[in-house]
Each structure stands twice: as C-alpha cells, then as structure tokens.
C-alpha cells in the first residue's frame, strides 16, 4: 500500500482520549482506542478540523521550518492572499512583499497573481460550454479530497484546473530561470500557507505532477518576524512588487473566487458542515440551476485556515478595506497563454478508503453484515466506543478492527456486564430501560 503523506499529525502524549475530535472529522477518519486517538491515514483529508476542536492541543500541523530556505541559493516566496489579512491598517501590500524580501527571500510572486489568471481562464472555460455544470471549484485541496473520498459522483463537476499557487510557482520559476544563472535545484520556491491541506497538496498532488514548490511555511510561523521587519521599513525602502488586484486578493475569503467569474448564478459556502450540506444537495440534484459552486473547508475561506494568526472575520474585514487601495485586476490572458500549464494532467480517481472490499460480491456481503450489526447497536452515536457513530463501529467490526463488545450499551442489552446501569450517564440509562420495557410489552414501573 502506498504511504500517504499528511500534514496533520497527532501528539499521542498529549491525547487524553476525550473523543471530542471523532465526531467533527468529516471523513470519519479518527478512532479512539485505549484512550488514544488514531487517524486512519487513507481517510484523512488534512482539513485541520480536529486541530480546531482538540482541547488538549494533541493534533497539530507540520510545515517547513524557516531554516529550510538555507538549502537553496535563490529563494522565492509565494504569499497566499490570506497573508494580507493578518495585518492591521494595511493599505499597500508592497509593505508585506518588501518585508518578505528583507527577511531573506530573493524574490516574491503573489499567489493572487496566479488566482487572477485562473479566474480569467475559468471565465473562458465556462463560456466554452465544455464543463459539467454546476462547476465546483477545485482550489481548496481539502474539498478536493473530501469529494474524492465521500462524494466521488461529483468528481465530474470539478473544475479541472490547478490551484493559483501551482501557477504562481511556475511563473516564479520561469522568471528565476530567465533572470538568474541558478540551476533548478538551486532555486527554492516556498508557499506561505494558511492551512495544512495546501502543504499536503504540494507534497502529494492528485491531479498533476509536482509543480516545483519546495515547501510550505505556515503564516503563523513567518508572521512574528515579518511583522517586526515591516515595522522597521521606511517608505523609501518599499519596492513596487505588487502585481495583482481585487480579483486575486479576493480569493482569500469565501465568495472571492466566485465573484471573480463575473457570473450571477453561483453559490459560495465555507466551513466543513456547510460544505458537506451543499455537496449532499448537489448529489441530490437540488442545485442544478447554478453555474458555479465555490467551497472552502475553513470558515470564512482561506483566511480561516488553522495556520493563520488572525480571526477569519477580522482578516476578511481587513481585506475588504484593502480593496479600496487596489485596482480590479492586474492580470489577463495573453495571446500566448499556455493552457497546458493550468490543466490537470492526471485523472482524479475516487478514493478507495470508504470501500468495504474491491470485490463487489464480497462488498455486498459485508454491507449486509454491517447493516445487521448496526441494527443491533443502540443507535445513540455516543462515541464511548471510540468510533464516531454506531454505523462507524459496525463498519469497523465487519472490517475486523473492532468487536461488538466495544459498545458498552450493547453489553448491557445482551445480558448485562455485572455492573448494572447505574454507572452510565442518565440519558443512556433511560434509553436502555425504554428498550427493555418495549420488548417486554410493559411500560409501567
Ligand atoms: S480531541 Fe481527539 S486528539 Fe484531542 S485529546 Fe481528545 S481524543 Fe485526543
Ligand atoms: S485533518 Fe480533518 S480529515 Fe484528517 S483526521 Fe483531522 S478532522 Fe479528520
């Protein structure tokens, strides 16, 4: 089996086995066993939701340390537009971009430049009538992985284009190759990332070959040094680097990508639960009158990534203010635009993580068993067994990873565990008593 790369990790020492994370995981990728959480690798989409909800800080995201830059002779920063929302009273993004150069980068290419080109290319593609509508944005890598894991029927609706950071990296490398004498492996290209899913997508791209990004540095790691560097800058030192406008920077917040398409029939949803609701409605063919659907797993869009420092709503408000000082767009498709640079080069295939078996007959047999076991469980989805729901426990049982005795309530129902029910929380006792009463035909005490 291929070893899967993930940027979200567990610190087992810190984990208290409290089960807070298991229900929030959108792909049911977490189990608690022996008072410790485990992540099922092929289900995890690196959304970072478990990092948000863990009260013991046992889940964390890995990104490249700043000294990774030292491996390269020429270093390029690719700042996500969400970075601009981290600074109060920012009126000129050149302060941020010049600050990055003062910190040790030799050049900077804005991801928002790539975003404006992707917006322009998407507009052309939408007009062509070649795309399956409603078209779903493929920019959020956690959404991309969520769709291939839980909603594979919707893969056909995904926009088959690379993310803005991939295009920005290609532009940056091309410029460096033309203006410096450095060889490719002497040039380091680093994404300044708001979330772990983007780092995973860089290290393990699903829809294209590697795009030459050397690593991803978390916004929260670079922020303290960058803000100090910016504070020391004089206005004479500011370099005119900025090469993007409202359309590109707008991608940092939910709705920004869709607004850049200049279409009316679009929907933008953010936050993992809202995203799942929209995908379920889409699967039920309730949203077929839309042209475009923008989905971001993080609340507020990329500004809500777990590797940012600022509250997403504050960051969004700052970006709104910054718009006053920006042109609408600085980038459009030239006649010689290379479409091959942005298209997917690999087919996105459904993830096998949710399949019970490769063999259809075996899968059907296991599904029948799963349903029988699920029907025998209490249906409370309490999580005490360490699985997020009774159905998930039933699935673990048919896969051979758990046993029916892992359900404490099931033990009582089939004959008691010798302790009676008094040790259970009240709601569970009531449920068990009611079921007993119904089965016995008596409902009076
Ligand atoms: S939320 Fe999950 S990872 Fe955090 S302590 Fe509880 S069980 Fe462990
Ligand atoms: S990062 Fe997301 S998908 Fe992965 S274990 Fe955490 S909540 Fe689940």
Short mmCIF file of C-alpha atoms and ligand atoms in Angstrom, two decimals:
data_model
loop_
_atom_site.label_atom_id
_atom_site.label_comp_id
_atom_site.label_asym_id
_atom_site.label_seq_id
_atom_site.Cartn_x
_atom_site.Cartn_y
_atom_site.Cartn_z
CA UNK A 1 0.00 0.00 0.00
CA UNK A 2 1.28 3.48 -0.84
CA UNK A 3 2.47 5.52 2.12
CA UNK A 4 0.24 8.57 2.31
CA UNK A 5 1.64 11.95 3.16
CA UNK A 6 -0.18 14.05 5.74
CA UNK A 7 0.47 17.43 7.31
CA UNK A 8 -1.96 16.89 10.21
CA UNK A 9 -0.43 14.78 12.94
CA UNK A 10 -1.23 13.51 16.42
CA UNK A 11 0.87 14.04 19.53
CA UNK A 12 -0.07 10.83 21.37
CA UNK A 13 1.49 12.09 24.61
CA UNK A 14 -0.97 14.98 24.77
CA UNK A 15 -4.02 12.99 23.69
CA UNK A 16 -6.41 12.31 26.59
CA UNK A 17 -8.77 10.14 24.57
CA UNK A 18 -11.63 12.56 25.23
CA UNK A 19 -13.27 11.74 21.82
CA UNK A 20 -14.01 15.41 21.04
CA UNK A 21 -12.37 15.08 17.65
CA UNK A 22 -14.04 11.92 16.35
CA UNK A 23 -17.41 13.46 15.56
CA UNK A 24 -16.01 16.56 13.89
CA UNK A 25 -13.91 14.67 11.36
CA UNK A 26 -15.74 14.94 8.00
CA UNK A 27 -14.47 11.60 6.74
CA UNK A 28 -14.79 9.65 9.99
CA UNK A 29 -11.03 9.18 9.95
CA UNK A 30 -10.46 9.16 13.72
CA UNK A 31 -10.93 6.40 16.27
CA UNK A 32 -10.07 6.39 19.96
CA UNK A 33 -8.66 3.12 21.23
CA UNK A 34 -7.01 2.54 24.60
CA UNK A 35 -7.56 6.21 25.47
CA UNK A 36 -5.63 7.47 22.45
CA UNK A 37 -6.81 8.87 19.14
CA UNK A 38 -5.71 7.30 15.85
CA UNK A 39 -6.00 8.80 12.39
CA UNK A 40 -6.94 6.40 9.59
CA UNK A 41 -4.43 7.62 7.06
CA UNK A 42 -6.23 6.94 3.79
CA UNK A 43 -9.36 8.74 5.01
CA UNK A 44 -7.75 11.91 6.34
CA UNK A 45 -8.13 14.91 4.01
CA UNK A 46 -5.92 17.22 6.13
CA UNK A 47 -8.75 19.67 6.68
CA UNK A 48 -7.44 20.61 10.14
CA UNK A 49 -10.88 20.38 11.78
CA UNK A 50 -9.52 18.11 14.53
CA UNK A 51 -6.81 20.69 15.31
CA UNK A 52 -9.54 23.26 15.91
CA UNK A 53 -11.60 21.13 18.27
CA UNK A 54 -8.97 19.29 20.32
CA UNK A 55 -9.00 20.90 23.79
CA UNK A 56 -5.62 19.35 24.63
CA UNK A 57 -3.72 20.55 21.54
CA UNK A 58 -2.89 16.95 20.66
CA UNK A 59 -3.48 17.48 16.92
CA UNK A 60 -1.10 19.74 15.07
CA UNK A 61 0.01 20.66 11.54
CA UNK A 62 3.53 20.25 10.25
CA UNK A 63 5.09 22.80 7.90
CA UNK A 64 8.60 23.61 6.77
CA UNK A 65 10.82 25.42 9.30
CA UNK A 66 12.20 28.77 8.19
CA UNK A 67 15.78 27.45 8.04
CA UNK A 68 14.72 25.19 5.15
CA UNK A 69 15.44 28.25 2.99
CA UNK A 70 19.16 27.81 3.68
CA UNK A 71 19.24 24.74 1.43
CA UNK A 72 18.81 26.95 -1.63
CA UNK A 73 20.93 29.65 -3.25
CA UNK A 74 17.93 31.56 -4.61
CA UNK A 75 14.70 31.71 -2.60
CA UNK A 76 11.27 32.74 -3.77
CA UNK A 77 8.22 33.39 -1.57
CA UNK A 78 4.70 32.70 -2.81
CA UNK A 79 2.49 34.53 -0.28
CA UNK A 80 -1.14 33.40 -0.08
CA UNK A 81 -3.53 36.36 -0.30
CA UNK A 82 -4.78 35.39 3.18
CA UNK A 83 -1.44 36.72 4.49
CA UNK A 84 -2.51 40.30 3.74
CA UNK A 85 -5.49 39.96 6.09
CA UNK A 86 -3.21 39.35 9.06
CA UNK A 87 -2.02 42.97 9.30
CA UNK A 88 -3.93 45.87 10.76
CA UNK A 89 -4.32 49.07 8.71
CA UNK A 90 -2.51 47.66 5.68
CA UNK A 91 -3.02 49.98 2.70
CA UNK A 92 -0.20 48.82 0.47
CA UNK A 93 0.66 45.12 0.10
CA UNK A 94 4.16 46.13 -1.02
CA UNK A 95 4.96 46.54 2.69
CA UNK A 96 4.32 42.83 3.12
CA UNK A 97 6.11 41.83 -0.09
CA UNK A 98 9.17 44.01 0.62
CA UNK A 99 9.18 42.67 4.19
CA UNK A 100 9.42 39.12 2.82
CA UNK A 101 12.43 40.11 0.73
CA UNK A 102 14.10 41.76 3.73
CA UNK A 103 13.56 38.55 5.70
CA UNK A 104 15.67 36.53 3.30
CA UNK A 105 13.71 35.84 0.13
CA UNK A 106 15.34 36.94 -3.13
CA UNK A 107 12.04 37.32 -4.95
CA UNK A 108 8.31 37.23 -4.33
CA UNK A 109 5.48 36.12 -6.64
CA UNK A 110 1.99 36.68 -5.34
CA UNK A 111 -0.38 33.72 -5.37
CA UNK A 112 -3.10 36.30 -6.10
CA UNK A 113 -1.43 36.85 -9.48
CA UNK A 114 -1.93 33.15 -10.24
CA UNK A 115 -5.51 33.50 -8.94
CA UNK A 116 -6.32 36.30 -11.40
CA UNK A 117 -5.06 34.20 -14.29
CA UNK A 118 -7.05 31.17 -13.10
CA UNK A 119 -10.15 33.41 -12.79
CA UNK A 120 -9.66 34.63 -16.36
CA UNK A 121 -9.08 31.09 -17.65
CA UNK A 122 -12.16 29.82 -15.78
CA UNK A 123 -14.30 32.54 -17.37
CA UNK A 124 -13.19 31.37 -20.82
CA UNK A 125 -13.77 27.69 -19.95
CA UNK A 126 -17.23 28.42 -18.54
CA UNK A 127 -18.19 30.22 -21.76
CA UNK A 128 -16.96 27.30 -23.86
CA UNK A 129 -19.77 25.08 -22.55
CA UNK A 130 -17.29 22.22 -22.13
CA UNK A 131 -17.65 21.96 -18.36
CA UNK A 132 -20.20 19.93 -16.40
CA UNK A 133 -22.43 22.38 -14.51
CA UNK A 134 -22.63 23.34 -11.79
CA UNK A 135 -18.85 23.59 -11.90
CA UNK A 136 -17.26 23.03 -8.48
CA UNK A 137 -14.10 24.95 -7.67
CA UNK A 138 -11.06 22.73 -7.17
CA UNK A 139 -8.99 25.38 -5.37
CA UNK A 140 -9.49 24.13 -1.80
CA UNK A 141 -7.42 20.93 -1.57
CA UNK A 142 -9.40 19.66 1.41
CA UNK A 143 -12.64 19.96 -0.61
CA UNK A 144 -10.98 18.14 -3.49
CA UNK A 145 -10.04 15.27 -1.18
CA UNK A 146 -13.44 15.33 0.52
CA UNK A 147 -15.16 14.92 -2.85
CA UNK A 148 -12.97 12.02 -3.93
CA UNK A 149 -13.49 10.34 -0.56
CA UNK A 150 -17.18 10.95 0.24
CA UNK A 151 -18.76 12.29 -2.96
CA UNK A 152 -16.99 10.53 -5.87
CA UNK A 153 -20.04 11.00 -8.13
CA UNK A 154 -19.25 14.73 -8.13
CA UNK A 155 -15.68 14.41 -9.43
CA UNK A 156 -17.04 15.11 -12.92
CA UNK A 157 -18.21 18.57 -11.76
CA UNK A 158 -14.79 19.69 -10.51
CA UNK A 159 -13.02 22.45 -12.41
CA UNK A 160 -10.06 20.63 -14.00
CA UNK A 161 -7.55 23.37 -13.31
CA UNK A 162 -4.56 23.66 -11.00
CA UNK A 163 -4.72 25.91 -7.94
CA UNK A 164 -3.40 29.51 -8.09
CA UNK A 165 -0.32 28.56 -6.04
CA UNK A 166 0.70 25.99 -8.67
CA UNK A 167 0.51 28.55 -11.45
CA UNK A 168 2.30 31.17 -9.34
CA UNK A 169 5.13 28.67 -8.75
CA UNK A 170 5.52 28.07 -12.48
CA UNK A 171 5.61 31.82 -13.17
CA UNK A 172 8.17 32.34 -10.40
CA UNK A 173 10.46 29.54 -11.56
CA UNK A 174 10.32 30.67 -15.18
CA UNK A 175 11.27 34.21 -14.20
CA UNK A 176 14.11 32.98 -11.97
CA UNK A 177 15.45 30.76 -14.74
CA UNK A 178 15.44 33.71 -17.16
CA UNK A 179 16.96 36.29 -14.79
CA UNK A 180 19.42 34.26 -12.70
CA UNK A 181 22.07 31.73 -13.61
CA UNK A 182 20.90 29.25 -10.99
CA UNK A 183 20.04 25.66 -11.76
CA UNK A 184 16.55 24.39 -10.97
CA UNK A 185 17.60 22.57 -7.79
CA UNK A 186 19.38 25.69 -6.53
CA UNK A 187 16.11 27.63 -6.54
CA UNK A 188 13.77 27.16 -3.57
CA UNK A 189 10.10 28.13 -4.01
CA UNK A 190 8.10 28.38 -0.78
CA UNK A 191 4.38 28.82 -0.35
CA UNK A 192 3.40 30.92 2.67
CA UNK A 193 0.40 28.80 3.59
CA UNK A 194 -2.74 29.36 5.65
CA UNK A 195 -3.59 25.65 6.01
CA UNK A 196 -2.12 22.13 6.19
CA UNK A 197 -4.21 20.82 3.28
CA UNK A 198 -2.31 23.05 0.86
CA UNK A 199 1.01 21.69 2.09
CA UNK A 200 -0.26 18.14 1.61
CA UNK A 201 -1.44 19.04 -1.91
CA UNK A 202 2.04 20.36 -2.72
CA UNK A 203 3.77 17.24 -1.44
CA UNK A 204 1.21 14.84 -2.84
CA UNK A 205 -0.59 16.42 -5.82
CA UNK A 206 -3.58 14.39 -7.01
CA UNK A 207 -4.29 15.92 -10.41
CA UNK A 208 -0.91 16.90 -11.83
CA UNK A 209 2.78 16.25 -11.48
CA UNK A 210 4.85 18.17 -8.96
CA UNK A 211 4.89 21.86 -9.80
CA UNK A 212 8.28 22.73 -8.36
CA UNK A 213 7.18 24.06 -4.97
CA UNK A 214 9.94 23.25 -2.49
CA UNK A 215 7.87 23.55 0.68
CA UNK A 216 5.21 25.40 2.62
CA UNK A 217 5.88 27.71 5.54
CA UNK A 218 2.96 28.42 7.88
CA UNK A 219 1.68 32.01 8.01
CA UNK A 220 1.72 31.77 11.82
CA UNK A 221 5.42 30.82 11.79
CA UNK A 222 6.52 33.63 9.50
CA UNK A 223 4.21 36.29 10.95
CA UNK A 224 6.17 37.33 14.10
CA UNK A 225 9.40 38.00 12.16
CA UNK A 226 7.59 39.52 9.20
CA UNK A 227 5.62 41.99 11.30
CA UNK A 228 8.80 43.17 13.03
CA UNK A 229 10.58 43.51 9.69
CA UNK A 230 7.67 45.52 8.25
CA UNK A 231 7.69 47.82 11.27
CA UNK A 232 11.31 48.73 10.53
CA UNK A 233 10.75 49.51 6.84
CA UNK A 234 10.94 53.13 5.71
CA UNK A 235 8.74 54.31 2.85
CA UNK A 236 11.87 54.75 0.66
CA UNK A 237 12.67 51.07 1.02
CA UNK A 238 9.31 49.84 -0.26
CA UNK A 239 9.69 48.08 -3.62
CA UNK A 240 6.89 48.13 -6.22
CA UNK A 241 6.33 44.36 -6.31
CA UNK A 242 2.53 44.07 -6.12
CA UNK A 243 1.09 42.65 -9.33
CA UNK A 244 -2.49 41.73 -8.50
CA UNK A 245 -5.77 43.43 -7.63
CA UNK A 246 -9.15 42.94 -6.02
CA UNK A 247 -9.98 39.80 -8.01
CA UNK A 248 -6.80 37.98 -7.00
CA UNK A 249 -6.73 39.06 -3.36
CA UNK A 250 -10.46 38.33 -3.10
CA UNK A 251 -9.68 34.59 -3.31
CA UNK A 252 -8.57 34.73 0.35
CA UNK A 253 -12.19 34.97 1.55
CA UNK A 254 -15.21 32.83 0.83
CA UNK A 255 -17.03 34.07 -2.27
CA UNK A 256 -13.97 35.81 -3.74
CA UNK A 257 -13.23 33.20 -6.38
CA UNK A 258 -16.87 33.03 -7.48
CA UNK A 259 -17.15 36.84 -7.63
CA UNK A 260 -14.11 36.90 -9.93
CA UNK A 261 -16.04 34.91 -12.53
CA UNK A 262 -18.46 37.81 -13.02
CA UNK A 263 -21.40 35.37 -13.06
CA UNK A 264 -24.65 35.68 -11.15
CA UNK A 265 -25.71 32.08 -10.66
CA UNK A 266 -23.14 30.97 -8.13
CA UNK A 267 -23.05 29.73 -4.57
CA UNK A 268 -20.20 30.06 -2.07
CA UNK A 269 -20.13 28.01 1.13
CA UNK A 270 -17.48 27.81 3.82
CA UNK A 271 -16.97 25.73 6.96
CA UNK A 272 -16.87 21.96 6.77
CA UNK A 273 -20.50 21.33 7.76
CA UNK A 274 -21.87 23.83 5.24
CA UNK A 275 -19.65 22.36 2.55
CA UNK A 276 -20.97 18.85 3.26
CA UNK A 277 -24.57 20.12 3.22
CA UNK A 278 -24.03 21.72 -0.19
CA UNK A 279 -22.37 18.59 -1.60
CA UNK A 280 -25.26 16.45 -0.34
CA UNK A 281 -27.77 18.77 -2.01
CA UNK A 282 -25.73 18.71 -5.17
CA UNK A 283 -25.71 14.93 -5.12
CA UNK A 284 -29.49 15.05 -4.76
CA UNK A 285 -29.58 17.26 -7.88
CA UNK A 286 -31.13 20.18 -5.99
CA UNK A 287 -28.61 22.77 -7.20
CA UNK A 288 -28.63 22.13 -10.92
CA UNK A 289 -29.67 25.69 -11.77
CA UNK A 290 -26.30 27.04 -10.62
CA UNK A 291 -23.29 27.72 -12.86
CA UNK A 292 -20.56 27.65 -10.24
CA UNK A 293 -20.07 26.46 -6.67
CA UNK A 294 -17.19 27.69 -4.54
CA UNK A 295 -16.47 25.62 -1.44
CA UNK A 296 -13.91 26.25 1.29
CA UNK A 297 -13.47 23.83 4.18
CA UNK A 298 -12.30 26.60 6.52
CA UNK A 299 -14.74 29.11 7.99
CA UNK A 300 -14.52 32.37 6.05
CA UNK A 301 -12.36 30.76 3.36
CA UNK A 302 -8.53 30.62 3.39
CA UNK A 303 -8.44 33.42 6.00
CA UNK A 304 -9.88 30.82 8.39
CA UNK A 305 -7.03 28.31 7.90
CA UNK A 306 -5.59 26.81 11.08
CA UNK A 307 -2.11 28.14 10.21
CA UNK A 308 -3.16 31.80 10.24
CA UNK A 309 -2.93 34.10 13.27
CA UNK A 310 -5.97 36.34 12.92
CA UNK A 311 -9.67 35.66 13.49
CA UNK A 312 -11.12 34.96 9.99
CA UNK A 313 -13.80 37.64 10.28
CA UNK A 314 -11.27 40.27 11.29
CA UNK A 315 -8.98 39.21 8.43
CA UNK A 316 -11.89 39.35 6.00
CA UNK A 317 -12.82 42.85 7.14
CA UNK A 318 -9.22 43.98 6.67
CA UNK A 319 -9.15 42.63 3.15
CA UNK A 320 -12.41 44.45 2.41
CA UNK A 321 -10.71 47.69 3.49
CA UNK A 322 -7.59 46.91 1.46
CA UNK A 323 -9.73 46.68 -1.70
CA UNK A 324 -10.09 50.48 -1.64
CA UNK A 325 -6.39 50.80 -2.46
CA UNK A 326 -6.25 48.21 -5.26
CA UNK A 327 -7.07 48.01 -8.96
CA UNK A 328 -9.72 45.49 -10.00
CA UNK A 329 -7.19 43.17 -11.66
CA UNK A 330 -3.62 43.29 -12.98
CA UNK A 331 -3.58 40.06 -14.96
CA UNK A 332 -5.36 38.76 -18.01
CA UNK A 333 -4.78 36.02 -20.53
CA UNK A 334 -2.23 36.97 -23.19
CA UNK A 335 -2.49 35.55 -26.70
CA UNK A 336 0.38 33.16 -25.95
CA UNK A 337 -1.17 31.91 -22.67
CA UNK A 338 -0.11 28.31 -22.17
CA UNK A 339 -3.27 26.36 -21.30
CA UNK A 340 -1.20 23.24 -20.67
CA UNK A 341 0.26 24.94 -17.60
CA UNK A 342 -3.06 25.06 -15.78
CA UNK A 343 -4.93 21.92 -16.85
CA UNK A 344 -4.96 18.68 -14.88
CA UNK A 345 -2.54 16.14 -16.23
CA UNK A 346 -3.77 13.24 -14.10
CA UNK A 347 -7.28 11.88 -13.78
CA UNK A 348 -8.76 12.35 -10.32
CA UNK A 349 -9.99 8.94 -9.21
CA UNK A 350 -12.33 8.09 -6.30
CA UNK A 351 -10.57 7.25 -3.07
CA UNK A 352 -10.88 3.56 -2.15
CA UNK A 353 -10.83 4.48 1.57
CA UNK A 354 -14.59 4.03 2.07
CA UNK A 355 -14.90 0.80 0.07
CA UNK A 356 -15.60 -2.33 2.10
CA UNK A 357 -13.91 -4.58 -0.47
CA UNK A 358 -12.65 -4.49 -4.06
CA UNK A 359 -14.76 -7.47 -4.99
CA UNK A 360 -18.41 -6.40 -5.47
CA UNK A 361 -19.91 -9.64 -4.15
CA UNK A 362 -17.72 -9.51 -1.05
CA UNK A 363 -18.59 -5.83 -0.56
CA UNK A 364 -22.32 -6.61 -0.74
CA UNK A 365 -21.92 -9.42 1.79
CA UNK A 366 -20.04 -7.14 4.16
CA UNK A 367 -22.66 -4.41 3.69
CA UNK A 368 -25.42 -6.86 4.70
CA UNK A 369 -23.42 -7.80 7.81
CA UNK A 370 -22.77 -4.13 8.54
CA UNK A 371 -26.49 -3.34 8.44
CA UNK A 372 -27.33 -6.23 10.73
CA UNK A 373 -24.71 -5.19 13.26
CA UNK A 374 -25.75 -1.54 13.04
CA UNK A 375 -29.37 -2.56 13.74
CA UNK A 376 -28.22 -4.42 16.87
CA UNK A 377 -26.41 -1.37 18.27
CA UNK A 378 -28.26 1.23 20.36
CA UNK A 379 -28.18 3.96 17.68
CA UNK A 380 -27.14 6.67 20.15
CA UNK A 381 -23.92 7.60 18.34
CA UNK A 382 -22.50 8.34 21.80
CA UNK A 383 -18.86 7.81 20.80
CA UNK A 384 -17.96 5.97 24.03
CA UNK A 385 -16.67 3.04 21.94
CA UNK A 386 -14.18 5.38 20.24
CA UNK A 387 -15.95 5.36 16.86
CA UNK A 388 -17.85 8.47 15.74
CA UNK A 389 -21.19 6.69 15.26
CA UNK A 390 -22.84 3.30 15.70
CA UNK A 391 -22.62 2.82 11.94
CA UNK A 392 -18.87 3.54 12.04
CA UNK A 393 -18.46 0.96 14.81
CA UNK A 394 -20.46 -1.56 12.75
CA UNK A 395 -18.17 -0.83 9.81
CA UNK A 396 -15.08 -1.30 11.99
CA UNK A 397 -16.49 -4.64 13.18
CA UNK A 398 -17.02 -6.01 9.67
CA UNK A 399 -13.55 -4.82 8.71
CA UNK A 400 -12.17 -6.73 11.72
CA UNK A 401 -10.92 -3.66 13.61
CA UNK A 402 -13.43 -3.73 16.48
CA UNK A 403 -15.84 -6.02 18.29
CA UNK A 404 -19.45 -5.69 19.34
CA UNK A 405 -18.30 -5.78 22.97
CA UNK A 406 -16.62 -2.39 22.37
CA UNK A 407 -20.15 -0.94 22.73
CA UNK A 408 -20.81 -0.63 26.45
CA UNK A 409 -24.56 -0.29 25.95
CA UNK A 410 -24.70 -3.34 23.72
CA UNK A 411 -23.07 -5.33 26.53
CA UNK A 412 -25.85 -4.35 28.90
CA UNK A 413 -28.60 -5.07 26.40
CA UNK A 414 -27.39 -8.59 25.71
CA UNK A 415 -27.26 -9.66 29.32
CA UNK A 416 -25.52 -7.07 31.45
CA UNK A 417 -21.93 -6.54 32.41
CA UNK A 418 -22.43 -7.27 36.07
CA UNK A 419 -22.26 -3.58 36.97
CA UNK A 420 -25.90 -2.73 36.28
CA UNK A 421 -26.71 0.56 34.54
CA UNK A 422 -26.12 2.90 37.44
CA UNK A 423 -22.63 3.85 36.33
CA UNK A 424 -23.96 5.15 32.97
CA UNK A 425 -24.96 8.77 32.39
CA UNK A 426 -28.71 9.24 32.85
CA UNK A 427 -29.72 9.58 29.16
CA UNK A 428 -28.19 6.22 28.36
CA UNK A 429 -29.95 4.53 31.32
CA UNK A 430 -33.31 5.87 30.15
CA UNK A 431 -32.70 4.58 26.62
CA UNK A 432 -31.84 1.09 27.84
CA UNK A 433 -34.82 0.95 30.22
CA UNK A 434 -37.20 2.10 27.47
CA UNK A 435 -35.98 -0.56 25.08
CA UNK A 436 -36.31 -3.24 27.74
CA UNK A 437 -39.83 -2.04 28.52
CA UNK A 438 -40.89 -2.09 24.85
CA UNK A 439 -39.50 -5.54 24.27
CA UNK A 440 -41.24 -6.93 27.32
CA UNK A 441 -44.54 -5.22 26.49
CA UNK A 442 -44.52 -3.42 29.82
CA UNK A 443 -44.14 0.32 30.19
CA UNK A 444 -45.21 0.88 33.79
CA UNK A 445 -42.94 0.75 36.80
S1 LIG B 1 -9.86 15.72 20.90
FE1 LIG B 1 -9.08 13.81 19.99
S2 LIG B 1 -6.85 14.14 19.82
FE2 LIG B 1 -7.64 15.69 21.25
S3 LIG B 1 -7.34 14.77 23.28
FE3 LIG B 1 -9.43 14.31 22.62
S4 LIG B 1 -9.27 12.28 21.63
FE4 LIG B 1 -7.18 13.09 21.78
S1 LIG B 2 -7.41 16.63 9.49
FE1 LIG B 2 -9.62 16.55 9.01
S2 LIG B 2 -9.86 14.60 7.92
FE2 LIG B 2 -7.87 14.48 8.95
S3 LIG B 2 -8.29 13.45 10.92
FE3 LIG B 2 -8.42 15.69 11.28
S4 LIG B 2 -10.60 16.18 11.03
FE4 LIG B 2 -10.27 14.16 10.09
#
